[in-house]
Coordinates of C-alpha atoms in Angstrom, one line a residue:
X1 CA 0.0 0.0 0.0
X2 CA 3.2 2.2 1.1
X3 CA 4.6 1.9 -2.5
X4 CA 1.2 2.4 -4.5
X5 CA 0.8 5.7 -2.4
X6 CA 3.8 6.8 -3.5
X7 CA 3.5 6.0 -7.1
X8 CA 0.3 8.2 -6.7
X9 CA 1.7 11.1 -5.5
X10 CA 4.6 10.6 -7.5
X11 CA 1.8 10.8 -11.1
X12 CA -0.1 14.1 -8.8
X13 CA 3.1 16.3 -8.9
X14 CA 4.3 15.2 -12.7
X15 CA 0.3 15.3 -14.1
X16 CA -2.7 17.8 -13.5
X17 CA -5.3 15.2 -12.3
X18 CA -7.8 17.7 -10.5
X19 CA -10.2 17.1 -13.2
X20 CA -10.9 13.8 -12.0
X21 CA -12.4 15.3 -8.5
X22 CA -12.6 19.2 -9.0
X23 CA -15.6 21.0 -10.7
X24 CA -13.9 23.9 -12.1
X25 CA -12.4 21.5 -14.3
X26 CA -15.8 19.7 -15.2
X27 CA -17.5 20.9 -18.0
X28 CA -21.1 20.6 -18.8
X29 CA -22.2 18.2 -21.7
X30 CA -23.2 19.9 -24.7
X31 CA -27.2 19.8 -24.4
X32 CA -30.2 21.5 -26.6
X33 CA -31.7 24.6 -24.7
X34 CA -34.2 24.5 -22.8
X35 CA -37.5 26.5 -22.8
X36 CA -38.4 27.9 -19.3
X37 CA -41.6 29.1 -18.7
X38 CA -41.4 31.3 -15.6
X39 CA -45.0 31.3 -15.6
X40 CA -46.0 28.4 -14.0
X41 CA -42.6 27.5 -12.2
X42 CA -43.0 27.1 -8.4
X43 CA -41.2 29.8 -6.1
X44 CA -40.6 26.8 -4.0
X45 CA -37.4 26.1 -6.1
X46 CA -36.2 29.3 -5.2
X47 CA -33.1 29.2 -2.5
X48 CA -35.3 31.7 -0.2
X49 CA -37.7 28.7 0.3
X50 CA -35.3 26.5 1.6
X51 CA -36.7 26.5 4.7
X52 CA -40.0 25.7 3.8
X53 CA -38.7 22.7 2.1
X54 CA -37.3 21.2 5.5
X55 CA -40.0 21.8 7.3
X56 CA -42.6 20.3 4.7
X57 CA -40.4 17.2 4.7
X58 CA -41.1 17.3 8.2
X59 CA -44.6 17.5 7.9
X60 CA -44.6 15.1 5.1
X61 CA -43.7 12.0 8.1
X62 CA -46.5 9.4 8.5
X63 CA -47.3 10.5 11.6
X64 CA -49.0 13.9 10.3
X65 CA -49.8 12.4 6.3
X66 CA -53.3 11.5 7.2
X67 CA -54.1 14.8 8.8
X68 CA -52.7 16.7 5.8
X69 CA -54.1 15.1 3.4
X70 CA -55.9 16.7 0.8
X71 CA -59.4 16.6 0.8
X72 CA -62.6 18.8 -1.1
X73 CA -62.8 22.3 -1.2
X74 CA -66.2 22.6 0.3
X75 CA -64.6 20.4 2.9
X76 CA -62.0 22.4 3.5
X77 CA -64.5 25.5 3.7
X78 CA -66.3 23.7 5.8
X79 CA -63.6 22.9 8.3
X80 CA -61.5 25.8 8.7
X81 CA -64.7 27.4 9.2
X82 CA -65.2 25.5 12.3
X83 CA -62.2 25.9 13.4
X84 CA -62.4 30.0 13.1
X85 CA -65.2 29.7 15.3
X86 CA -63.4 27.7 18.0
X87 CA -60.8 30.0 17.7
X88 CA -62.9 32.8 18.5
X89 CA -65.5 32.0 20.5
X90 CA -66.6 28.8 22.5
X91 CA -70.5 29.3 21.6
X92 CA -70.0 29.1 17.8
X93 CA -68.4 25.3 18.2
X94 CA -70.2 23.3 16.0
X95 CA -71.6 19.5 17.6
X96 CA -69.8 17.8 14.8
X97 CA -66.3 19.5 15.2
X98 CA -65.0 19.9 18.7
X99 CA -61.1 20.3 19.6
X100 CA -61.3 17.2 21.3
X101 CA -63.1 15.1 19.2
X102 CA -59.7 16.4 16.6
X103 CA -57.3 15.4 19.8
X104 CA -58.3 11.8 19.5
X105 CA -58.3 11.1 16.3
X106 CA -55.1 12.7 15.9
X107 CA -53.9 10.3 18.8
X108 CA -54.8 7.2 17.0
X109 CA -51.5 8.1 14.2
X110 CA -49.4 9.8 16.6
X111 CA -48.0 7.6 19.9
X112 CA -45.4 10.1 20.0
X113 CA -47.7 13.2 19.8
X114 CA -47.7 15.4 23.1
X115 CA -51.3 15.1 24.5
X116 CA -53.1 18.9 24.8
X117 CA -56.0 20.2 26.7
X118 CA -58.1 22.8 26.2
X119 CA -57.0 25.9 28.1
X120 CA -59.7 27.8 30.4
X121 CA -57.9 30.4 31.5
X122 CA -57.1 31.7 27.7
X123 CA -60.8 32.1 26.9
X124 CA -60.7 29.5 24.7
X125 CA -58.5 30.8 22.4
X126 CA -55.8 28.4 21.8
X127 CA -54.6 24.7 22.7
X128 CA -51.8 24.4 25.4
X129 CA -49.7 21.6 25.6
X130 CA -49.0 20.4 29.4
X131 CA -45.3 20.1 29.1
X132 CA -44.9 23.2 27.7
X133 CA -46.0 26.8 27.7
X134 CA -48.4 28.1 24.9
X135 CA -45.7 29.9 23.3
X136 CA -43.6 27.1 22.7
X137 CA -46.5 25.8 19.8
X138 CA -44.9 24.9 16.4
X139 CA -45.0 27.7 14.1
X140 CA -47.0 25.9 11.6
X141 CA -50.2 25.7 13.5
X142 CA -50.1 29.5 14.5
X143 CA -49.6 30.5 11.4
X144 CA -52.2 28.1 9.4
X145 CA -54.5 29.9 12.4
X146 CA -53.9 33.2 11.5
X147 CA -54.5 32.7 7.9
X148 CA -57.7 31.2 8.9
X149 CA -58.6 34.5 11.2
X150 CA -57.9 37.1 8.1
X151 CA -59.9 34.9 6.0
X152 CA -62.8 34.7 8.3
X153 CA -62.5 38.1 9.5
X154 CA -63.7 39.5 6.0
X155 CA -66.1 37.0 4.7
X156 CA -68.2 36.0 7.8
X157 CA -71.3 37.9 9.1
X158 CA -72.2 35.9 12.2
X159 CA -74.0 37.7 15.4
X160 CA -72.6 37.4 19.0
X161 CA -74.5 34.6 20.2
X162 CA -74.0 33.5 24.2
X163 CA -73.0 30.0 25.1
X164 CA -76.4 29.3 26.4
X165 CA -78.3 30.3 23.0
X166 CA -75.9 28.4 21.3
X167 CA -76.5 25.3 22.9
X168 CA -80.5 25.6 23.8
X169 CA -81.1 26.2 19.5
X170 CA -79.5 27.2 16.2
X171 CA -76.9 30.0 16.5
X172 CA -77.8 33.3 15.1
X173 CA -76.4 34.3 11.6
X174 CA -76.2 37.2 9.0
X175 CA -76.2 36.5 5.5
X176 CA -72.9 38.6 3.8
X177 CA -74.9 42.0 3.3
X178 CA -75.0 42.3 7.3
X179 CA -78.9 41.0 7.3
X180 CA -80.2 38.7 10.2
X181 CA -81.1 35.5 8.8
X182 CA -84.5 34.8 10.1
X183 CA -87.5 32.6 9.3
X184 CA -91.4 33.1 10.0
X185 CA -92.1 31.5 13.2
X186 CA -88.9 32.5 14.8
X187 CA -89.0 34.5 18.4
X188 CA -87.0 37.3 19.4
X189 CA -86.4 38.4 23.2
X190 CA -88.7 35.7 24.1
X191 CA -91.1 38.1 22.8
X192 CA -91.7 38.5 19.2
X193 CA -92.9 35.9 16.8
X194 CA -91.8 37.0 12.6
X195 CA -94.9 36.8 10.6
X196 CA -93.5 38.2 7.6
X197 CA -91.2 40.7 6.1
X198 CA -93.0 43.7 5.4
X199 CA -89.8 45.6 3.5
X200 CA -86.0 45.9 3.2
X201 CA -83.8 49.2 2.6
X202 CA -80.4 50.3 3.1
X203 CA -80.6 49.9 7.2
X204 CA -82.0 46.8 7.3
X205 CA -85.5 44.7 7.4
X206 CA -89.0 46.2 8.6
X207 CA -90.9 42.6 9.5
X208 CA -94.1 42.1 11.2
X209 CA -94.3 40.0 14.5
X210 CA -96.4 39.0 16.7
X211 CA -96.0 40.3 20.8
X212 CA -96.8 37.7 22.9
X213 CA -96.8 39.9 25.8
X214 CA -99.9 41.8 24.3
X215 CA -102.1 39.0 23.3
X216 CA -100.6 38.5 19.8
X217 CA -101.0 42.3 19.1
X218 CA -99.6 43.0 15.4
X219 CA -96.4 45.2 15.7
X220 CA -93.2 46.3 13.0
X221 CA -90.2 45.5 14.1
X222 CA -87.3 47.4 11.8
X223 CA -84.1 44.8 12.3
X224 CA -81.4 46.9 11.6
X225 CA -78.3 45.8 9.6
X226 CA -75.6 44.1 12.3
X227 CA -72.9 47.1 10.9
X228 CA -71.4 49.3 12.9
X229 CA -72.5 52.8 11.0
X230 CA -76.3 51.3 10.8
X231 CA -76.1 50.5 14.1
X232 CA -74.8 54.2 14.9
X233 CA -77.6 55.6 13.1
X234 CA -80.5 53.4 14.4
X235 CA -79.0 54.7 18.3
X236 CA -79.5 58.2 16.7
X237 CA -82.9 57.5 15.5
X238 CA -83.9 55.9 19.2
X239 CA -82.3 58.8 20.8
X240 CA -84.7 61.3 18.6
X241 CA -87.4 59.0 19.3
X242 CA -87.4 59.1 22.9
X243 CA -87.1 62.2 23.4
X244 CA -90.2 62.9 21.0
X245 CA -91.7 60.5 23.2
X246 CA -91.0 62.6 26.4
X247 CA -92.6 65.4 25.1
X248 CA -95.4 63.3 23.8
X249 CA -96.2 61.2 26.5
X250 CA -100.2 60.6 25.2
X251 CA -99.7 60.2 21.4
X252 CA -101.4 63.3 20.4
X253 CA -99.1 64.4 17.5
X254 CA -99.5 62.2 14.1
X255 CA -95.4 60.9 14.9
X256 CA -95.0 56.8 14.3
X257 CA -95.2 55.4 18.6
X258 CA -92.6 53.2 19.2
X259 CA -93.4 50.2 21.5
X260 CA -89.8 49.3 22.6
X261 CA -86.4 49.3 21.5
X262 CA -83.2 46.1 22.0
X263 CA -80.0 44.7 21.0
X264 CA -80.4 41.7 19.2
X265 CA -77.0 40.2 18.8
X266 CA -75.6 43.1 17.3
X267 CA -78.7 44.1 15.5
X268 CA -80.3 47.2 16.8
X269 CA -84.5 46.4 16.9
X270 CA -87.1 49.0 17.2
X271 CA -90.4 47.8 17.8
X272 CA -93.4 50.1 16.2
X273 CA -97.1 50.5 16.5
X274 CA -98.5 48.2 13.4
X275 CA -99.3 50.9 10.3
X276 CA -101.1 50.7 6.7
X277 CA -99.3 51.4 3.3
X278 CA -97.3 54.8 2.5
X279 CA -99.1 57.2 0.5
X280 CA -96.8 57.0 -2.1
X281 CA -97.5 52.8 -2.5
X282 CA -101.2 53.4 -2.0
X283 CA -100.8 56.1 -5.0
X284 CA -98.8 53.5 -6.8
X285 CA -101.0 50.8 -6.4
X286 CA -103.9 53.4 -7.3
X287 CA -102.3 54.1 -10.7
X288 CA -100.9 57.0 -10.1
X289 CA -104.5 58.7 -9.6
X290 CA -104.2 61.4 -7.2
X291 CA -106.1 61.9 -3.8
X292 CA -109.2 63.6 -4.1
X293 CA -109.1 67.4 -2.9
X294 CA -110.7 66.8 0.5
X295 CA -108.1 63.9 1.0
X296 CA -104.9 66.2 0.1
X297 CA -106.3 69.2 2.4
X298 CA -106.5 66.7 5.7
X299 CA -103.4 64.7 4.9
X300 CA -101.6 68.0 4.6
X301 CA -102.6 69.4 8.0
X302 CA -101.8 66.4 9.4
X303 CA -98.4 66.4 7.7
X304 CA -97.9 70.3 8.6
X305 CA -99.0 69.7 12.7
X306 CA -96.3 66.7 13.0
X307 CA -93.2 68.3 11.5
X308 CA -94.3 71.8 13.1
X309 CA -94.1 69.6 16.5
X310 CA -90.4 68.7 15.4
X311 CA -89.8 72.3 14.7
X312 CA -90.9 74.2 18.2
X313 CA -88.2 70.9 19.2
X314 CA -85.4 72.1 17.5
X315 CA -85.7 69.4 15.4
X316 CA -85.7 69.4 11.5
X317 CA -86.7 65.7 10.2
X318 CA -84.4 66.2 6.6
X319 CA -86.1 63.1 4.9
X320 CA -89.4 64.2 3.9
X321 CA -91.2 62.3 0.6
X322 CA -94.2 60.1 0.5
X323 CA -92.6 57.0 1.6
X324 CA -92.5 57.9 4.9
X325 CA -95.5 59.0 5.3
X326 CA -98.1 56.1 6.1
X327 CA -101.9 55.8 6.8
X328 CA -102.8 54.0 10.1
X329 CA -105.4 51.9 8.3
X330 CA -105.0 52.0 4.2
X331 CA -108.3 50.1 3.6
X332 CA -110.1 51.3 0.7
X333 CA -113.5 50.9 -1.2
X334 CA -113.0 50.2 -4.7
X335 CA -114.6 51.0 -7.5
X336 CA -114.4 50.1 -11.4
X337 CA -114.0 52.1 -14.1
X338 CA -115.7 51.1 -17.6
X339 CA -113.7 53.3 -19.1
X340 CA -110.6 52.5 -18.1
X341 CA -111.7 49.0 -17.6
X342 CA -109.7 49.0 -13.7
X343 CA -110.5 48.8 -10.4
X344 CA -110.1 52.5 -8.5
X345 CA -109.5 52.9 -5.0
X346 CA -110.3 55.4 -2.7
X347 CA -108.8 55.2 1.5
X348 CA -111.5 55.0 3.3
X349 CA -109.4 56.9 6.6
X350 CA -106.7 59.4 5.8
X351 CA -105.3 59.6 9.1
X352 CA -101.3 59.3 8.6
X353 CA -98.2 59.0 10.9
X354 CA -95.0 60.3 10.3
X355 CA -92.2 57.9 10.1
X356 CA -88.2 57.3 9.6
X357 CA -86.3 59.9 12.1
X358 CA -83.0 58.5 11.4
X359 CA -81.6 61.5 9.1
X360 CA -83.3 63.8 12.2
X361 CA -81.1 66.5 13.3
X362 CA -81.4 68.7 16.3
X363 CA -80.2 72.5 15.8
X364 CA -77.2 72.2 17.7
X365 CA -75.9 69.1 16.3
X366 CA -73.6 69.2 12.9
X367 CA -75.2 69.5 9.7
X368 CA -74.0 68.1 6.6
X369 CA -73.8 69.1 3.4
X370 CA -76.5 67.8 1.4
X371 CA -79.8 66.0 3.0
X372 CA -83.7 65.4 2.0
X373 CA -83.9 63.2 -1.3
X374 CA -83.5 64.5 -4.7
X375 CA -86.5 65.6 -5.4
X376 CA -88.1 67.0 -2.2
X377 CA -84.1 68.8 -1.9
X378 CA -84.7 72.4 -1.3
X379 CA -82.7 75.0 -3.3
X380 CA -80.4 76.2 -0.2
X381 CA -79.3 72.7 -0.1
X382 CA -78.4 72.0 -3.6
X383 CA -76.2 75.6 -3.6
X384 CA -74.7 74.5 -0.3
X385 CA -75.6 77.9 1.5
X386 CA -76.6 75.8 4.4
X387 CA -79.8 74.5 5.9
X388 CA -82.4 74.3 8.7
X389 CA -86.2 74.0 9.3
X390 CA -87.0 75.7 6.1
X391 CA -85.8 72.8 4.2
X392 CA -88.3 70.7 5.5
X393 CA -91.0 73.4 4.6
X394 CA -89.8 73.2 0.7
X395 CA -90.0 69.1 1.4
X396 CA -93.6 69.6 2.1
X397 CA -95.1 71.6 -0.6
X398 CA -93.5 69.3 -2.9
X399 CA -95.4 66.5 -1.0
X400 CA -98.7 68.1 -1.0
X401 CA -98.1 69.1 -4.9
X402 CA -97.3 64.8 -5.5
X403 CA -100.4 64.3 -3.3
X404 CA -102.6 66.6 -5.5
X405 CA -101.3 65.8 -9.0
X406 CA -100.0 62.3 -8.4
X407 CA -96.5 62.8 -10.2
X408 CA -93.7 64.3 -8.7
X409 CA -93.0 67.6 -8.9
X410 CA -88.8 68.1 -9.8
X411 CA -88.0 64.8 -11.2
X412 CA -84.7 64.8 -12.0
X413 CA -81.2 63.3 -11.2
X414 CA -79.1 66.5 -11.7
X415 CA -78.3 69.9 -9.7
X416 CA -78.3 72.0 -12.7
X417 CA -81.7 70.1 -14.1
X418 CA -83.0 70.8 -10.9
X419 CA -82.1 74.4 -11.0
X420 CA -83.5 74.7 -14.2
X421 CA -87.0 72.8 -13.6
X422 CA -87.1 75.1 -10.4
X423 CA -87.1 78.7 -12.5
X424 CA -89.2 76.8 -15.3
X425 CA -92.2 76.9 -12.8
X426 CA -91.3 79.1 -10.2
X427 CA -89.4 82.2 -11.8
X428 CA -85.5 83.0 -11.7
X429 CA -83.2 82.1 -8.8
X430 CA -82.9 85.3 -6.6
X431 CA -79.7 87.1 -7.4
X432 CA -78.3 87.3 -3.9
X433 CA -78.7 83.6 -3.5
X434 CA -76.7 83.3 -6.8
X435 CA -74.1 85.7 -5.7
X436 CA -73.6 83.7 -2.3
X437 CA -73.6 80.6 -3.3
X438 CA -69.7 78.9 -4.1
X439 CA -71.5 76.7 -6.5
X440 CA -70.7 79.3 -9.6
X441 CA -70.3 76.1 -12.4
X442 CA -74.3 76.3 -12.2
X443 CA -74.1 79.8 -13.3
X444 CA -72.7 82.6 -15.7
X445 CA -72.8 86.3 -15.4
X446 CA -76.2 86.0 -12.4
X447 CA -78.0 83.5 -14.1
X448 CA -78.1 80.0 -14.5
X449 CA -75.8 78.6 -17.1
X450 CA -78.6 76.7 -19.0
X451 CA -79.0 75.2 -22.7
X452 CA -82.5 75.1 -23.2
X453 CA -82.1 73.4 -27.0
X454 CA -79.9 70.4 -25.2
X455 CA -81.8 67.4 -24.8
X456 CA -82.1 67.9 -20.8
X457 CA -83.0 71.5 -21.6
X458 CA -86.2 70.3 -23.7
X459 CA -87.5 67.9 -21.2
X460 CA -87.7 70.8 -19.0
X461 CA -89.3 72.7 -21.1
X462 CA -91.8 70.3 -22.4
X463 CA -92.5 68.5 -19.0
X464 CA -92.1 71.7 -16.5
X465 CA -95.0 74.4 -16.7
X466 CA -95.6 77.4 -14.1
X467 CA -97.1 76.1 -10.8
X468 CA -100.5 78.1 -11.7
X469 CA -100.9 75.8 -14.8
X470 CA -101.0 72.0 -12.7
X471 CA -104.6 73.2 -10.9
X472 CA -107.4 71.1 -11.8
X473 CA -109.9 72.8 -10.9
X474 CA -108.9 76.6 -11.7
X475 CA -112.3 77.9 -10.8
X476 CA -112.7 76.0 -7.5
X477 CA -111.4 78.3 -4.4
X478 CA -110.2 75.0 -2.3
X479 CA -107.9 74.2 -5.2
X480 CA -106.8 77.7 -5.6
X481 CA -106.0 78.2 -1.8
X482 CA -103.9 74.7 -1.9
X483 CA -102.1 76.3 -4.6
X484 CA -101.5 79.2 -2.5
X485 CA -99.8 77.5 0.3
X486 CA -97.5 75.3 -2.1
X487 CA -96.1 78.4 -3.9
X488 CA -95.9 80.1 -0.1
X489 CA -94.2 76.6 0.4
X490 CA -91.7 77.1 -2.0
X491 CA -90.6 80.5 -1.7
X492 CA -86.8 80.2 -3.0
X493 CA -85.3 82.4 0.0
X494 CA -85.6 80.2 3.4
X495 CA -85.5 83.5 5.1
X496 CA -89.0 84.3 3.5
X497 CA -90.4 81.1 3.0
X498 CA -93.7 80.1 4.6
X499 CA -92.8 78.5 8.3
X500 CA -95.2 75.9 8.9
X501 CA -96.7 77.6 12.0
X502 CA -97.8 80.0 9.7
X503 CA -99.4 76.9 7.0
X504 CA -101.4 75.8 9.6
X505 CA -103.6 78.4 10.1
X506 CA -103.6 79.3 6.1
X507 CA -107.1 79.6 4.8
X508 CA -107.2 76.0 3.2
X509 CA -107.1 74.6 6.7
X510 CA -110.6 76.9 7.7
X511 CA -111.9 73.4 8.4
X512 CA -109.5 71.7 11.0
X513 CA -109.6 75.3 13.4
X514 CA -111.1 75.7 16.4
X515 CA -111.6 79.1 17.5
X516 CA -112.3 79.1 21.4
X517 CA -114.3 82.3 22.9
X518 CA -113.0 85.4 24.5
X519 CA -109.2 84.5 23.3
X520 CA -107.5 86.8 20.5
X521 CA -104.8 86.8 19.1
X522 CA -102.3 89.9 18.7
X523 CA -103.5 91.1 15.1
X524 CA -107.3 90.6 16.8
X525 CA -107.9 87.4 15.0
X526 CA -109.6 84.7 17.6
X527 CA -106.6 82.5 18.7
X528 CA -106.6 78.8 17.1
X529 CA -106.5 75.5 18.5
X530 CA -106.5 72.5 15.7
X531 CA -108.4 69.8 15.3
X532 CA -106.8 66.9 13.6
X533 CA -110.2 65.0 12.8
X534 CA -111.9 65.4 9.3

């Protein structure tokens, strides 16, 4: 062995053999290139994934093959849904998924596998091994949880439910636009039974239920979307709504009474006095025929004695239109007409309540920008030259103009349309309002900035008319003295504009006044009381 050594080292110093066991001398076999498609090559070849690769060959041991394996989406869905909810809260555990239940059959592959129990004292929030603290868990299960969480967290509507609830029926859950999930039959607060849904909006659900506390008595409940700015909102409108109610103790003023109010697993409930149909649905479902003249004049006293109650309360309501204005009994007697060949209906009461005080503001609170609904918008509002009770005056005359004609009055989608229908039948802006207002795209040199030969500009012209022209009855003095208080209604300056103190004791509401004896009123008229039955 001595001498072949030698003879080796001997060759090593005469000949360059490095080739034989050195790579710099190797060199690569001439081969045809190769197409890469970046595409769809994994990142796991990358050397920054390295350490994924060790650990998944970990992972990849018999002992945790079967609980890796890959199984259906759905499944999957399914699973790591359960498992958010253990995460997050013991009521949500589902009876066919429990940690423990995962323990033991994770026991029967894994003799080796460090036994865990459920931890109390973390609020159920994790699994804790006993011979070792909670922080000392292999990175791969936090993590996997955390991606779980941030899924969850975006995806999944589900109320606060109590461990009790949980376990005594189904657990309460919203579907993805924030809605409770609900079925007829179902109680609330051990209270209310659903009947039906009566109608759906932005804030939530208006159902009917039955209160079992009032033998069965017929009551709205408006469910309220389980989302934090609805639920702000809805504490707003309760807040408005008691303290109407404080100042109304006996239900005197035509205002919606509200039975109760309660948390419902995150969804704010307010529980109202049962009503009929809005006038605008009734007028829907009426084809579009307006109310008879007798009909408009009570409704709109009515209308004018709830929101003046608002008013001396430093309260301006902001939402005003037909829809939230609905009859306490919308039964009607129908006739047919032959020559329409329809069915006609005609409200047999038109005693209304006033609804929907969520957009309510009380003078000393902010205001924003832009309230009321398109069409029922006042001018001050649209030029941004700020708002208060006069707003809601403007809101009203278009009301009682919708009640009276049965269309609406400024039907548009556009400020400067608006503008423009507004001066077709009412008369030019008033320059100081023009001058003040920062809105000056609407305008040019004091006037509106208007092209009457656009296709906007003639359907103004062709569908807009001065305010005198809409009377039906031209030669009848209750139509003329309604007309009267609409264009007192929609006076342009707020400063001038009719309050609606003043409306109600207009000459169209002769009718509805009570004048007592012996009490005058400074201008020697006999002081009024009002009477809100027909």
């Amino acid at each position: 062995m001595d001498v072949l050594a030698g003879f080796v080292s001997r060759c090593a110093s005469k000949f360059k053999l490095d080739f034989l066991w050195d790579n710099r001398y190797r060199k690569p076999l001439p081969t045809m290139p190769r197409l890469t498609r970046r595409r769809n090559r994994s990142r796991s070849r990358d050397s920054s994934f390295e350490y994924k690769r060790r650990r998944s060959d970990y992972y990849e041991d018999s002992r945790h093959r079967r609980s890796r394996s890959r199984s259906r989406s759905c499944d999957r869905r399914r699973r790591d849904h359960d498992h958010y909810h253990d995460y997050q809260d013991n009521s949500y555990r589902d009876r066919s998924y429990t940690p423990q239940r995962d323990r033991w059959d994770n026991q029967k592959h894994s003799r080796s596998r460090i036994s865990r129990h459920y931890d109390e004292s973390d609020n159920g929030s994790h699994y804790q091994s006993r011979d070792s603290s909670r922080h000392s868990r292999n990175r791969y299960q936090r993590r996997r949880r955390r991606r779980s969480y941030r899924h969850h967290r975006h995806t999944t509507f589900s109320s606060d439910t109590s461990k009790d609830e949980s376990e005594a029926g189904p657990r309460v859950v919203d579907d993805e636009e924030g809605h409770l999930i609900y079925q007829p039959g179902d109680v609330l607060q051990a209270r209310y039974e659903i009947v039906s849904t009566l109608g759906e909006g932005t804030f939530g659900k208006v159902v009917e239920v039955k209160d079992m506390q009032r033998n069965s008595e017929r009551l709205a409940l408006k469910i309220i979307k389980n989302i934090e700015k609805y639920r702000e909102a809805a504490k707003l409108e309760i807040n408005v709504l008691e303290k109407l109610r404080a100042k109304d103790p006996d239900g005197q003023f035509p205002c919606v009474n509200t039975i109760e109010w309660f948390d419902y697993h995150g969804h704010v409930c307010i529980a109202f006095e049962m009503l009929g149909l809005s006038v605008f649905d009734f007028l829907k479902d009426n084809h579009y025929i307006p109310y008879p003249i007798e009909s408009v004049r009570h409704m709109a006293f009515q209308l004018c004695y709830a929101v003046n109650f608002l008013h001396e309360n430093q309260l301006t309501h902001t939402d005003l239109k037909p829809e939230n204005i609905l009859f306490v009994n919308s039964d009607a007697d129908v006739t047919f007409n032959p020559r329409k060949k329809r069915d006609e209906f005609v409200v047999k009461s038109t005693d209304i309540r006033l609804i929907d005080f969520g957009s309510a503001t009380f003078d000393h609170e902010h205001h924003s920008t832009i309230v009321s609904t398109r069409h029922y918008r006042a001018p001050e509002v649209i030029l941004e030259l700020g708002w208060s009770q006069p707003c809601d005056v403007w809101s009203v005359g278009c009301i009682i103009f919708e009640l009276y004609t049965g269309y609406t009055l400024f039907q548009t989608h556009d400020n400067k349309e608006h503008l423009a229908m507004m001066e077709r039948i009412l008369g030019s802006l008033p320059y100081r309002m023009v001058k003040k207002t920062k809105k000056t795209k609407y305008f040019y040199k004091g006037r509106l900035d208007w092209d009457s030969k656009s296709s906007s500009g003639r359907y103004v012209r062709e569908s807009c008319r001065a305010l005198e022209r809409y009377l039906r009855d031209p030669e009848n003095p209750d139509h003329r003295d309604l007309f009267d208080l609409i264009n007192q209604m929609l006076e342009y300056d707020p400063t001038e504009r009719l309050t609606l103190k003043q409306a109600m004791i207009h000459r169209v509401f002769d009718k509805y006044q009570v004048k007592p004896e012996g009490e005058t009123s400074k201008d020697g008229d006999r002081e009024r009381s009002h009477s809100l039955s027909r």
